[in-house]
mmCIF file of N, CA and C in Angstrom:
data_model
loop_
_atom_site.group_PDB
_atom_site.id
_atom_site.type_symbol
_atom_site.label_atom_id
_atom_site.label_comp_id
_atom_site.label_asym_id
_atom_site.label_seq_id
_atom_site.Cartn_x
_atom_site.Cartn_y
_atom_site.Cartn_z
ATOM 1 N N UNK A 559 -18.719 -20.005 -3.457
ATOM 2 C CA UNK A 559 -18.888 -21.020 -4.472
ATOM 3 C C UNK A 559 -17.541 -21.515 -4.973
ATOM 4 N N UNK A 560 -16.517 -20.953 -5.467
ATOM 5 C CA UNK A 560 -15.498 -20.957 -5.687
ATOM 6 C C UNK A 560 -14.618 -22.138 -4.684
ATOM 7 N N UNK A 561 -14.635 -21.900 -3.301
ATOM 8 C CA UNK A 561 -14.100 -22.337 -2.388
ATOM 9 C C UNK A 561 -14.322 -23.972 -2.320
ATOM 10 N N UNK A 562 -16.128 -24.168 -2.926
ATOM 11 C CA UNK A 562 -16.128 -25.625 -2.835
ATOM 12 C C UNK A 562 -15.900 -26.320 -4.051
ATOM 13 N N UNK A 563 -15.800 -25.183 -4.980
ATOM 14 C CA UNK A 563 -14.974 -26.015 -6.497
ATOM 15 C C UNK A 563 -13.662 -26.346 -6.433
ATOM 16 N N UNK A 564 -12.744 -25.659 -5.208
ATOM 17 C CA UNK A 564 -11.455 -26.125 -5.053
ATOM 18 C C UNK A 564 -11.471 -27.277 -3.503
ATOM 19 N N UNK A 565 -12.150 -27.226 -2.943
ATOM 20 C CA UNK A 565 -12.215 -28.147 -2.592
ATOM 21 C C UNK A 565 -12.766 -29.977 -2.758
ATOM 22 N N UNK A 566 -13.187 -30.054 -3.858
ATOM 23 C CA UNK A 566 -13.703 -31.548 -4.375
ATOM 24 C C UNK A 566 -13.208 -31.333 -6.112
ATOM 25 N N UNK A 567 -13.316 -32.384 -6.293
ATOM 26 C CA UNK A 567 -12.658 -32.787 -7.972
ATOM 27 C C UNK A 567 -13.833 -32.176 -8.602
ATOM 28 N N UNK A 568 -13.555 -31.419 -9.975
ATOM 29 C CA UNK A 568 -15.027 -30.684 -10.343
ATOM 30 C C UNK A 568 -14.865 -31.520 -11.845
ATOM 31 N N UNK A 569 -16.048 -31.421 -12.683
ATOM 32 C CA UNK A 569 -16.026 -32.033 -13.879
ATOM 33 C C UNK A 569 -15.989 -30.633 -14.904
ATOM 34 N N UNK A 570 -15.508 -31.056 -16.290
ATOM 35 C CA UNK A 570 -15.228 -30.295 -16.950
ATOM 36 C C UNK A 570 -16.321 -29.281 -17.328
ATOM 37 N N UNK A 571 -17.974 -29.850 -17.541
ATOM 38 C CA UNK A 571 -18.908 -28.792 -17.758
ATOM 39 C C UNK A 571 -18.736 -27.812 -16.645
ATOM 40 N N UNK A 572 -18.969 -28.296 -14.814
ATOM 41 C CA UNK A 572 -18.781 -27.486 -14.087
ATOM 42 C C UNK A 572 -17.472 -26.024 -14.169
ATOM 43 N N UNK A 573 -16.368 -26.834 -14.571
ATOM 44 C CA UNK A 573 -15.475 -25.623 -14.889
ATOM 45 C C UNK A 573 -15.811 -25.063 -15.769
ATOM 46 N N UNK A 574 -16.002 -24.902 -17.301
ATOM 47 C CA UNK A 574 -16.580 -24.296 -17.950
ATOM 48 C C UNK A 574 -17.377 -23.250 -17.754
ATOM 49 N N UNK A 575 -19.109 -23.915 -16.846
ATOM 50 C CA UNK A 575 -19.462 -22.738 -16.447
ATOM 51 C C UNK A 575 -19.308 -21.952 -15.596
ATOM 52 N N UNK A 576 -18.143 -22.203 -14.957
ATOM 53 C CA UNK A 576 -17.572 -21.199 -13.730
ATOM 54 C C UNK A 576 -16.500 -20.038 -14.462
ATOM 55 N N UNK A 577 -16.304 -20.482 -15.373
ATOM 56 C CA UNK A 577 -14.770 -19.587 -15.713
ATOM 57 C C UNK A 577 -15.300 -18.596 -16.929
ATOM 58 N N UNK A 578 -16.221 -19.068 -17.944
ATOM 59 C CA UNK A 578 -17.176 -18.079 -19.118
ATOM 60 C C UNK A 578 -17.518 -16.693 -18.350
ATOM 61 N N UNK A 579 -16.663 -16.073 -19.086
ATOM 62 C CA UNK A 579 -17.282 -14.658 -18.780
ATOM 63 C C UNK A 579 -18.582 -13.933 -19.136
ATOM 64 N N UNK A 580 -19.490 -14.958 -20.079
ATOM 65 C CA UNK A 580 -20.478 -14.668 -20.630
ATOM 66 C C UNK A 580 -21.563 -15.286 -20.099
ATOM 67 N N UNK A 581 -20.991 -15.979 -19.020
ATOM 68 C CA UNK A 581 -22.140 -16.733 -18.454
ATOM 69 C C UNK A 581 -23.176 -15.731 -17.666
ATOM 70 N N UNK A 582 -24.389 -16.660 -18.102
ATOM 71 C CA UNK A 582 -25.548 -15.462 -17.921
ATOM 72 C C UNK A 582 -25.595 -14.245 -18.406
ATOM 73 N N UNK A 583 -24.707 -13.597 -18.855
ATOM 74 C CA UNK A 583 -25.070 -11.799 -19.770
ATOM 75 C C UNK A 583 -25.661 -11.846 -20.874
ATOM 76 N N UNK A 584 -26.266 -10.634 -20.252
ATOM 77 C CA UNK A 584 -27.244 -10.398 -21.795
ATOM 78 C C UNK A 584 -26.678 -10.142 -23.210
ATOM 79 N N UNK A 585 -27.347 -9.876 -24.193
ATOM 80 C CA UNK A 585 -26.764 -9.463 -25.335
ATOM 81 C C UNK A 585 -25.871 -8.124 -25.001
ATOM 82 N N UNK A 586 -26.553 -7.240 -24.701
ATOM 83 C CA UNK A 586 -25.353 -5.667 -24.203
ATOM 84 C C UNK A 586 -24.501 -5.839 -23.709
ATOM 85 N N UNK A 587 -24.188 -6.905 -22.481
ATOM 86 C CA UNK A 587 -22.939 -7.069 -22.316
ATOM 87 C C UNK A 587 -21.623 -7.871 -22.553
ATOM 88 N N UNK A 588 -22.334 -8.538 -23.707
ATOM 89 C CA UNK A 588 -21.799 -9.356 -24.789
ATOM 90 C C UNK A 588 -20.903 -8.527 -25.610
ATOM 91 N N UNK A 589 -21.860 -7.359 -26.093
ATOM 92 C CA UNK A 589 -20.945 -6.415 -26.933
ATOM 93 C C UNK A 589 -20.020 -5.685 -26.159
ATOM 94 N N UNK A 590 -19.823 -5.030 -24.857
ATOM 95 C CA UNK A 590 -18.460 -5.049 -24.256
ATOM 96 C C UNK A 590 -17.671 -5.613 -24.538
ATOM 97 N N UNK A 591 -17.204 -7.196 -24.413
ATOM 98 C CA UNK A 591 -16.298 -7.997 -24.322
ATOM 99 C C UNK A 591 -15.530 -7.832 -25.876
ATOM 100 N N UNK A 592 -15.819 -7.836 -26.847
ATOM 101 C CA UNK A 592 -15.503 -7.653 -28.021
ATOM 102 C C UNK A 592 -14.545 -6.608 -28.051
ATOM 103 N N UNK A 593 -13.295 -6.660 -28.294
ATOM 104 C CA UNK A 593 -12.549 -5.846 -28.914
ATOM 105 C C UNK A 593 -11.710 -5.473 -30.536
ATOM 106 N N UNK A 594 -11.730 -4.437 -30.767
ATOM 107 C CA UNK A 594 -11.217 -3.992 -31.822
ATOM 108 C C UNK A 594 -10.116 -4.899 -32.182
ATOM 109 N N UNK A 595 -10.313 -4.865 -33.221
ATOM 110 C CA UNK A 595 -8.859 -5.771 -34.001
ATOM 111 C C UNK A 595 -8.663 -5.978 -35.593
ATOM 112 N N UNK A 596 -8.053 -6.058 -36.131
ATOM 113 C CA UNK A 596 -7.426 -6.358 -37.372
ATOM 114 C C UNK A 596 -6.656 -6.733 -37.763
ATOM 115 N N UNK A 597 -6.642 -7.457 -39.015
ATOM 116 C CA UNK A 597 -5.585 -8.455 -39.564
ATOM 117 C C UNK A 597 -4.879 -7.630 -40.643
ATOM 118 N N UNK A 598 -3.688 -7.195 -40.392
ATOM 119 C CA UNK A 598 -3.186 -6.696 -41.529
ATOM 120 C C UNK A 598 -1.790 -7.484 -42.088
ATOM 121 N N UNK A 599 -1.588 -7.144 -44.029
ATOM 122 C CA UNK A 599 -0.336 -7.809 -44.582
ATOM 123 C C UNK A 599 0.724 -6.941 -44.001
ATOM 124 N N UNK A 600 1.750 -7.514 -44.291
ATOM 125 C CA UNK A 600 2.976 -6.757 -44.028
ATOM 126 C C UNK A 600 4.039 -7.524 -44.488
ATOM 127 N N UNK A 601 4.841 -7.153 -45.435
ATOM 128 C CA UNK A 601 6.200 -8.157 -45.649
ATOM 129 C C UNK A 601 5.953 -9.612 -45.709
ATOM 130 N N UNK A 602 4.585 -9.453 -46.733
ATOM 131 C CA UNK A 602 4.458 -11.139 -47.214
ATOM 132 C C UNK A 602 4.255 -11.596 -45.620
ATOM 133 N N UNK A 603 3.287 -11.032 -44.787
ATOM 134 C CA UNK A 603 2.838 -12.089 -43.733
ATOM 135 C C UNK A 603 1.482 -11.109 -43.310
ATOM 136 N N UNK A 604 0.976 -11.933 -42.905
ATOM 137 C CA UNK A 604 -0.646 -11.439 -41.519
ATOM 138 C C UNK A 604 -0.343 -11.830 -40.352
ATOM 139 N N UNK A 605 -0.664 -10.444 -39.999
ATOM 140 C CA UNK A 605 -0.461 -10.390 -38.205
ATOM 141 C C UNK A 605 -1.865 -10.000 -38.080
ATOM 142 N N UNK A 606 -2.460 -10.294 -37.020
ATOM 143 C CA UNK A 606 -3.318 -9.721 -35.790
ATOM 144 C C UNK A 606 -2.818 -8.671 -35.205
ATOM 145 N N UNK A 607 -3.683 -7.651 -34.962
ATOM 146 C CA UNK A 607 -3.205 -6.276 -34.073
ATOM 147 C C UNK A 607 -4.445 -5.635 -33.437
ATOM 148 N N UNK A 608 -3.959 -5.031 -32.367
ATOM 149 C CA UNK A 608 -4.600 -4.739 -31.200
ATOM 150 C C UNK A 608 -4.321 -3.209 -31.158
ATOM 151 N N UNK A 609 -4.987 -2.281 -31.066
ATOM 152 C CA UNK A 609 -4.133 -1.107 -30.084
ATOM 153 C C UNK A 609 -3.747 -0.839 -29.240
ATOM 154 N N UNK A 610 -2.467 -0.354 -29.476
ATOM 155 C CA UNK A 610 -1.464 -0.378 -28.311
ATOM 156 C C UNK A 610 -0.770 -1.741 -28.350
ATOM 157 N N UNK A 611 -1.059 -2.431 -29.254
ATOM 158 C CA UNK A 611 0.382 -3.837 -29.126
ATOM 159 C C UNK A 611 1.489 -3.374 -29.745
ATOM 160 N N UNK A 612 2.419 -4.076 -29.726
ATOM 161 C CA UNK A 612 3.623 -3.857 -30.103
ATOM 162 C C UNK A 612 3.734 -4.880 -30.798
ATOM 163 N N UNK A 613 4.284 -5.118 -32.228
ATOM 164 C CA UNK A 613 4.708 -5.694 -33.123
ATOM 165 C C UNK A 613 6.126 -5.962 -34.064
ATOM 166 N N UNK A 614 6.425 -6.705 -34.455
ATOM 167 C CA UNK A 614 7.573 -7.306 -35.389
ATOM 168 C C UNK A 614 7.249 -7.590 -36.680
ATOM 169 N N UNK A 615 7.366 -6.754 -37.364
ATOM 170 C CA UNK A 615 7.627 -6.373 -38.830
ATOM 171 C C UNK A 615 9.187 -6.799 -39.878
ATOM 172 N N UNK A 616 9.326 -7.196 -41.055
ATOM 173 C CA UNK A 616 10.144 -6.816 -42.005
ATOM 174 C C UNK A 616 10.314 -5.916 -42.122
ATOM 175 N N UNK A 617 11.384 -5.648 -42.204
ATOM 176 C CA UNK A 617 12.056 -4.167 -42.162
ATOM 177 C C UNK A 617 11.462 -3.011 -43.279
ATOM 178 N N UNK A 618 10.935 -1.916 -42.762
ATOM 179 C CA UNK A 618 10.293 -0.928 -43.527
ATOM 180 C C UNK A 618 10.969 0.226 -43.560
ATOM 181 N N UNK A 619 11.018 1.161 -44.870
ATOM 182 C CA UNK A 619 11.871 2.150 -44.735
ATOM 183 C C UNK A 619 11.895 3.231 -44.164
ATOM 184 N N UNK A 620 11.592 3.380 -42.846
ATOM 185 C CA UNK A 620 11.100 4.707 -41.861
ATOM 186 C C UNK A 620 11.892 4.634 -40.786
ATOM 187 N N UNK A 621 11.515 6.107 -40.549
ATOM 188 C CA UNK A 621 13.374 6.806 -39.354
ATOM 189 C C UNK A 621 11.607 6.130 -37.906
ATOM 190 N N UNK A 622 12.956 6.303 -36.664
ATOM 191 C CA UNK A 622 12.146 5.968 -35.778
ATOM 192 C C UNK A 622 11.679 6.824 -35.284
ATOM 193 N N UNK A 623 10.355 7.342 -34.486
ATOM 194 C CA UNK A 623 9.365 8.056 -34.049
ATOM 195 C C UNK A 623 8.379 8.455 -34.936
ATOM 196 N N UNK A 624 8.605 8.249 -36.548
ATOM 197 C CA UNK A 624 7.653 8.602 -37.466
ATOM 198 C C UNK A 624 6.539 7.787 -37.388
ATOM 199 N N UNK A 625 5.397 8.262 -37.959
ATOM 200 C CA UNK A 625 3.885 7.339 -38.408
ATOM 201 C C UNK A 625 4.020 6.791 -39.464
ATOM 202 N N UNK A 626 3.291 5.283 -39.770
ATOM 203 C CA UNK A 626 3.178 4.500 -40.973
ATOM 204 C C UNK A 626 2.375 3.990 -41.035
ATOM 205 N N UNK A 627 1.184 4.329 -41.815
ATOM 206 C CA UNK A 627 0.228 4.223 -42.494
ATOM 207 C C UNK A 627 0.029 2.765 -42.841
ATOM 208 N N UNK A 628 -1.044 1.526 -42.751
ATOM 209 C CA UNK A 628 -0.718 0.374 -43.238
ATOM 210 C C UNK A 628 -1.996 0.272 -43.985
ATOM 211 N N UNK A 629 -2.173 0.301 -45.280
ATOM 212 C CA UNK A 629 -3.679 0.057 -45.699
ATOM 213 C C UNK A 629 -4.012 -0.989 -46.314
ATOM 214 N N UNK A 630 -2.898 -1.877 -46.337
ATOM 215 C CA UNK A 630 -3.636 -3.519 -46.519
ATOM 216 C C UNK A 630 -3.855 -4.431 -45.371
ATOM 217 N N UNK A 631 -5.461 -3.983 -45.058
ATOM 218 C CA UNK A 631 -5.654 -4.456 -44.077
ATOM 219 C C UNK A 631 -6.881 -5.878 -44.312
ATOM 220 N N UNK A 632 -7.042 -6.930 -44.094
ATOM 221 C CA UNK A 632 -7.135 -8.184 -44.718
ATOM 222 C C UNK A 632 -8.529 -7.934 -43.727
ATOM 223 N N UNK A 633 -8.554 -7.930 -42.372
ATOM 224 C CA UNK A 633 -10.281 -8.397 -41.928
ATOM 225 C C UNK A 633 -10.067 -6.792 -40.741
ATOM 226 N N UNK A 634 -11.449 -6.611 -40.421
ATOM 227 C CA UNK A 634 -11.545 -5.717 -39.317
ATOM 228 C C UNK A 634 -12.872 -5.982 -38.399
ATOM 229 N N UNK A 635 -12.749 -6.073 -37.094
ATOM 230 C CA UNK A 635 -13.327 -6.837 -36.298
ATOM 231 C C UNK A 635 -13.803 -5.983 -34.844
ATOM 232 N N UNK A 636 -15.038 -5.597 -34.658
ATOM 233 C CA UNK A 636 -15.558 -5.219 -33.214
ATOM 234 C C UNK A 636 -16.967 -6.118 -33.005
ATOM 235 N N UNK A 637 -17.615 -5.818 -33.281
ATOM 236 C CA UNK A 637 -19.147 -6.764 -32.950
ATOM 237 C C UNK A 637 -19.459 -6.765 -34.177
ATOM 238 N N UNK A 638 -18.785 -6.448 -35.265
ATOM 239 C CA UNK A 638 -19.029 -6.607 -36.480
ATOM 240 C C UNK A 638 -18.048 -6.786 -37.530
ATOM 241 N N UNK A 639 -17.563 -7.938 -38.275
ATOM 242 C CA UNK A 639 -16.594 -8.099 -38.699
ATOM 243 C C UNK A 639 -16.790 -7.421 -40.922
ATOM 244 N N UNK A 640 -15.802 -6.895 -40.752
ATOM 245 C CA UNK A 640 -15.842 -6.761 -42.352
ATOM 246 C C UNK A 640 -14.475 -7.678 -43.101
ATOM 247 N N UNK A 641 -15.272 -8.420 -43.774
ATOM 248 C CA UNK A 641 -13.636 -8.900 -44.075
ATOM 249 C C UNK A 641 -13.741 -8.984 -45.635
ATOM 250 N N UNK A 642 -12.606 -8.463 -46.442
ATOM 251 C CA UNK A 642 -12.077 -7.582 -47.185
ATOM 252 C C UNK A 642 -11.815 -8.779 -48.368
ATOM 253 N N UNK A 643 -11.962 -8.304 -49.783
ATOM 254 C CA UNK A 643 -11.717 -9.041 -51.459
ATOM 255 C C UNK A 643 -11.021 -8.656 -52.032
ATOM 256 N N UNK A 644 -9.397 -8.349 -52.054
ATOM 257 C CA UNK A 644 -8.581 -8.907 -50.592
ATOM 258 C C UNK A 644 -8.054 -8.203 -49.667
ATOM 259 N N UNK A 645 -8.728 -6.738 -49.839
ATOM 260 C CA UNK A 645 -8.392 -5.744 -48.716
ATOM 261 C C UNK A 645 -9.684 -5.006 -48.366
ATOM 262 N N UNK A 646 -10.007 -4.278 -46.892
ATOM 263 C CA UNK A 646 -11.302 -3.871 -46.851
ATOM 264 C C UNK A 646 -10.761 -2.103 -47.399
ATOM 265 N N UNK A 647 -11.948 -1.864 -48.109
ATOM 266 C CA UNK A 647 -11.766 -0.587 -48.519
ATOM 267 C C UNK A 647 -11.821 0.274 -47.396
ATOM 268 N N UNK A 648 -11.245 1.489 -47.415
ATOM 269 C CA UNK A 648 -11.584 2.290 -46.553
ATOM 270 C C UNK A 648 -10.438 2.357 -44.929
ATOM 271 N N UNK A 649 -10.229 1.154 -45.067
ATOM 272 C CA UNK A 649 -9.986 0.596 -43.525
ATOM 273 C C UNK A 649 -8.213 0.762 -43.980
ATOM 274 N N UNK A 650 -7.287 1.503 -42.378
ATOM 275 C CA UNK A 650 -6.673 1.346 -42.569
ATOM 276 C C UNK A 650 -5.534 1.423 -40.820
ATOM 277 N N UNK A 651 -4.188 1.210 -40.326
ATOM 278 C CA UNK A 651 -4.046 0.544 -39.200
ATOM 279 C C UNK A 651 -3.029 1.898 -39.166
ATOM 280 N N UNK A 652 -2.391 2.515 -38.600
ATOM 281 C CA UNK A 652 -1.941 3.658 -37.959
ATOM 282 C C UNK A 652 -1.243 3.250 -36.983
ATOM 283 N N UNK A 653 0.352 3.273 -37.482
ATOM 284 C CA UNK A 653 1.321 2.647 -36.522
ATOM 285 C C UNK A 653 2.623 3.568 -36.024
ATOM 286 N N UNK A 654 3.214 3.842 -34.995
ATOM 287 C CA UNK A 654 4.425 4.540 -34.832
ATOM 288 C C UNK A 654 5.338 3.832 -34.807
ATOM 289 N N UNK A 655 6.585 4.183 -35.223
ATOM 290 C CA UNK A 655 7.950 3.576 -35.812
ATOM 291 C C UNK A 655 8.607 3.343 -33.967
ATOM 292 N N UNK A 656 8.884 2.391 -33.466
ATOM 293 C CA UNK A 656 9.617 2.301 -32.389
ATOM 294 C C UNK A 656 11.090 2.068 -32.199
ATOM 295 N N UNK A 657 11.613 1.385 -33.652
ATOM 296 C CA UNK A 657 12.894 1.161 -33.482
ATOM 297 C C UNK A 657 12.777 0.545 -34.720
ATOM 298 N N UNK A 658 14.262 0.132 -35.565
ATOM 299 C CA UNK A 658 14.906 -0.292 -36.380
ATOM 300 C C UNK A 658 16.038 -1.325 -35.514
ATOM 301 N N UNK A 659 16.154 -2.831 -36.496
ATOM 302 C CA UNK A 659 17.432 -3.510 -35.284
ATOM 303 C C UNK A 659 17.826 -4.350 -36.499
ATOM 304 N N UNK A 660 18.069 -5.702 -35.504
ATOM 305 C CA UNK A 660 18.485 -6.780 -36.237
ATOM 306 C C UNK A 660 17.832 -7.662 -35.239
ATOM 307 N N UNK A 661 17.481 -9.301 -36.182
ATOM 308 C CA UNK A 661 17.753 -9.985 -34.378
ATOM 309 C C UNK A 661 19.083 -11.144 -34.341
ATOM 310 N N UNK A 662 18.890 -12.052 -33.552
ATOM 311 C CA UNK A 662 19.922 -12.472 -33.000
ATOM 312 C C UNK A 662 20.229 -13.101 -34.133
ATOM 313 N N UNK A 663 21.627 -13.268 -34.151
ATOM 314 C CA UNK A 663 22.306 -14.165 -35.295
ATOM 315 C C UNK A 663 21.762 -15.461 -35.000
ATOM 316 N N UNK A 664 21.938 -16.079 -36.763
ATOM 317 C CA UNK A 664 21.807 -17.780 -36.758
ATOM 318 C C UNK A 664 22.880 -17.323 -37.233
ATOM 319 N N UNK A 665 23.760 -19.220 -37.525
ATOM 320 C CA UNK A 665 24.914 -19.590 -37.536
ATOM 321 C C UNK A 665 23.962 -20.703 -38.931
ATOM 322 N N UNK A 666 24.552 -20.629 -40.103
ATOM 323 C CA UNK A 666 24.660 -21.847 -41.248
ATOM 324 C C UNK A 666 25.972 -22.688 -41.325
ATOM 325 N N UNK A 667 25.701 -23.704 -41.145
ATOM 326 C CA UNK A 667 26.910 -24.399 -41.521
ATOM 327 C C UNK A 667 26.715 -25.549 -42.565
ATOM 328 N N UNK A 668 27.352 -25.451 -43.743
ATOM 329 C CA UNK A 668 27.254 -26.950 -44.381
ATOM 330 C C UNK A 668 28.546 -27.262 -44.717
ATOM 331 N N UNK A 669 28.606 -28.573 -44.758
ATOM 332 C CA UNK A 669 29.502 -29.419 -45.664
ATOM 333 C C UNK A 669 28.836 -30.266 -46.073
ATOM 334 N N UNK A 670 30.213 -31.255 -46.923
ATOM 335 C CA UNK A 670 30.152 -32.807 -47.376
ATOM 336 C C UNK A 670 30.901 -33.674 -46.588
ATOM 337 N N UNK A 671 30.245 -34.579 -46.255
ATOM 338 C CA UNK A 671 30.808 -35.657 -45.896
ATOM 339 C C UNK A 671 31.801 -36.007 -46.946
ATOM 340 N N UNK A 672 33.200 -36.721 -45.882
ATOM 341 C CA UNK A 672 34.058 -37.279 -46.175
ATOM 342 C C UNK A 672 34.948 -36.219 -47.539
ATOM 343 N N UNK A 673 34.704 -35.391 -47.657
ATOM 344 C CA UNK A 673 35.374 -34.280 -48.647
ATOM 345 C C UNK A 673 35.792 -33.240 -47.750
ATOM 346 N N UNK A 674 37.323 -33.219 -47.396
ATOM 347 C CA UNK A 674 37.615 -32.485 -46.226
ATOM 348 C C UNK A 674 38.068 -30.836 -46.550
ATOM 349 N N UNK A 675 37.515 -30.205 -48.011
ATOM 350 C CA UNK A 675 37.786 -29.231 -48.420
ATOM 351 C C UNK A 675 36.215 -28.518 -48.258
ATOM 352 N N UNK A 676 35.275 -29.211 -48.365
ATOM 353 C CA UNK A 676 33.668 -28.598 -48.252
ATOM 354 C C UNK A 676 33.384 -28.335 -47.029
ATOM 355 N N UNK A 677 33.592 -27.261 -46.673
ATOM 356 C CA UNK A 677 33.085 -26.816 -45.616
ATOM 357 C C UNK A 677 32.536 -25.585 -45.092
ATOM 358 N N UNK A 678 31.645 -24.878 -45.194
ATOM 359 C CA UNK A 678 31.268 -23.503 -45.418
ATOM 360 C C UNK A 678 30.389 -22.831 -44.173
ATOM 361 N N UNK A 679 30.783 -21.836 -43.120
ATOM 362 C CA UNK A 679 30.130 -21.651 -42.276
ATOM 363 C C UNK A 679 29.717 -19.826 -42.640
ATOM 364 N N UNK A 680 28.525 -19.696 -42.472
ATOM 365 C CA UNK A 680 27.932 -18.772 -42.671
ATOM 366 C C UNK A 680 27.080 -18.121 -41.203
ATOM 367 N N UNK A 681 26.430 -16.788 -41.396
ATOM 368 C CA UNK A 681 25.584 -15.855 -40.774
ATOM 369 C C UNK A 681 25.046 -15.278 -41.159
ATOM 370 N N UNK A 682 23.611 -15.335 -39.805
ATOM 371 C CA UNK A 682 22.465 -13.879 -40.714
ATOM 372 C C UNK A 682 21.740 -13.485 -39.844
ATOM 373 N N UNK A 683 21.767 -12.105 -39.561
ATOM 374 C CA UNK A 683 20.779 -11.583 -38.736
ATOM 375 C C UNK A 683 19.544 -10.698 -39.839
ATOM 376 N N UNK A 684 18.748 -11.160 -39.478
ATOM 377 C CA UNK A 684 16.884 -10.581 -40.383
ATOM 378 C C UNK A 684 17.052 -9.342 -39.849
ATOM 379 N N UNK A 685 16.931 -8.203 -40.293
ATOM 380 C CA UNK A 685 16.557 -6.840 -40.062
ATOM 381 C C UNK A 685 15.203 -6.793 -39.832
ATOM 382 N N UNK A 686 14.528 -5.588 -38.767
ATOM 383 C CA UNK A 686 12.918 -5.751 -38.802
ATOM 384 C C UNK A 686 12.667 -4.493 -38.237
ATOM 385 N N UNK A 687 11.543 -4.219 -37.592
ATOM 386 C CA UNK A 687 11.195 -2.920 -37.537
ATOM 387 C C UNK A 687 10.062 -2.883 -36.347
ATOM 388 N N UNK A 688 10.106 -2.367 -35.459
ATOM 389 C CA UNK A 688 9.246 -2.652 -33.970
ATOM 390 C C UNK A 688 8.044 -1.592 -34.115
ATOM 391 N N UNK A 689 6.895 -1.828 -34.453
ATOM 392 C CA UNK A 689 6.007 -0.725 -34.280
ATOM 393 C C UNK A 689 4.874 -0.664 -33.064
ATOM 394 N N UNK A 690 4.466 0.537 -32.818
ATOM 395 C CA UNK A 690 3.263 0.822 -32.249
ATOM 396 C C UNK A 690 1.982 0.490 -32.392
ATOM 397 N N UNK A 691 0.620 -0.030 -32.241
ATOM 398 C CA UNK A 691 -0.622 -0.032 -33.250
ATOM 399 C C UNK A 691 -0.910 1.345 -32.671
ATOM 400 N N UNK A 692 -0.866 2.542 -33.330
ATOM 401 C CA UNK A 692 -1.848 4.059 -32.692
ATOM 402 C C UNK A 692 -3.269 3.847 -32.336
ATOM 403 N N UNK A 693 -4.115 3.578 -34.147
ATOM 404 C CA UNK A 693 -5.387 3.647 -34.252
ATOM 405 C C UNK A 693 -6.152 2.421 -34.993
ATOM 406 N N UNK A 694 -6.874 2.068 -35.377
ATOM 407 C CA UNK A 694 -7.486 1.150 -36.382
ATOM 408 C C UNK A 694 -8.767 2.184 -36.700
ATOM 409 N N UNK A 695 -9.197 1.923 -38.252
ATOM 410 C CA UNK A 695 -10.141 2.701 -38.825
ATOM 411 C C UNK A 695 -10.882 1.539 -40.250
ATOM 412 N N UNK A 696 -11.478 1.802 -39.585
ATOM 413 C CA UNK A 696 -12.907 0.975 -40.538
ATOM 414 C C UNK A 696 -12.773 1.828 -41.354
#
């Protein structure tokens, strides 16, 4: 089947239902496809996390290889989503410390026009913190 969808121009419904992984499954195997996930704060931001992703954080105060606990966790999601007023109780994201860094420098530069004494060039590298996702817990 495949072979004669690449051979002639196909229309967009046709691709559609060729590429849905849900095409035709029942409800049970609907709930397979669903994976774990959660939205947690961190340093004045929401990330999405997965277990086992690797993430970029604001810098947190922990040596590297330690565990860190994250319990503001904003939504939590498998075939059933709980999402949280403004955190879900209970629920919390279980991360290992991978590293401490910096990242790459920016360069600031300002002046003034035509004032040949204003001129100020600056740098900054953001400190941050690379973690593990371990576990997620409803």
């Amino acid at each position: 089947m495949l072979s004669a969808l690449l051979s002639r121009s196909v229309t967009a419904q046709e691709r559609v239902k060729y590429v849905s992984p849900l095409d035709g499954a029942s409800y049970d195997k609907c709930q397979e496809v669903f994976k774990l996930y959660a939205i947690i704060e961190t340093g004045g931001k929401q990330l999405k996390v997965e277990v086992g992703q690797s993430i970029f954080v604001e810098k947190l105060d922990a040596e590297p290889e330690s565990i860190v606990v994250i319990d503001k966790v904003v939504l939590v999601s498998d075939a059933a989503t709980k999402i949280g007023t403004p955190y879900v109780e209970g629920a919390k994201v279980t991360c290992k410390v991978v590293k401490q860094g910096k990242e790459k420098k920016i360069h600031i530069f300002k002046y003034k026009a035509k004032k040949g004494s204003t001129r100020r060039k600056q740098g900054h590298r953001q400190p941050y913190t690379k973690l593990t996702v371990e576990a997620i817990e409803a």
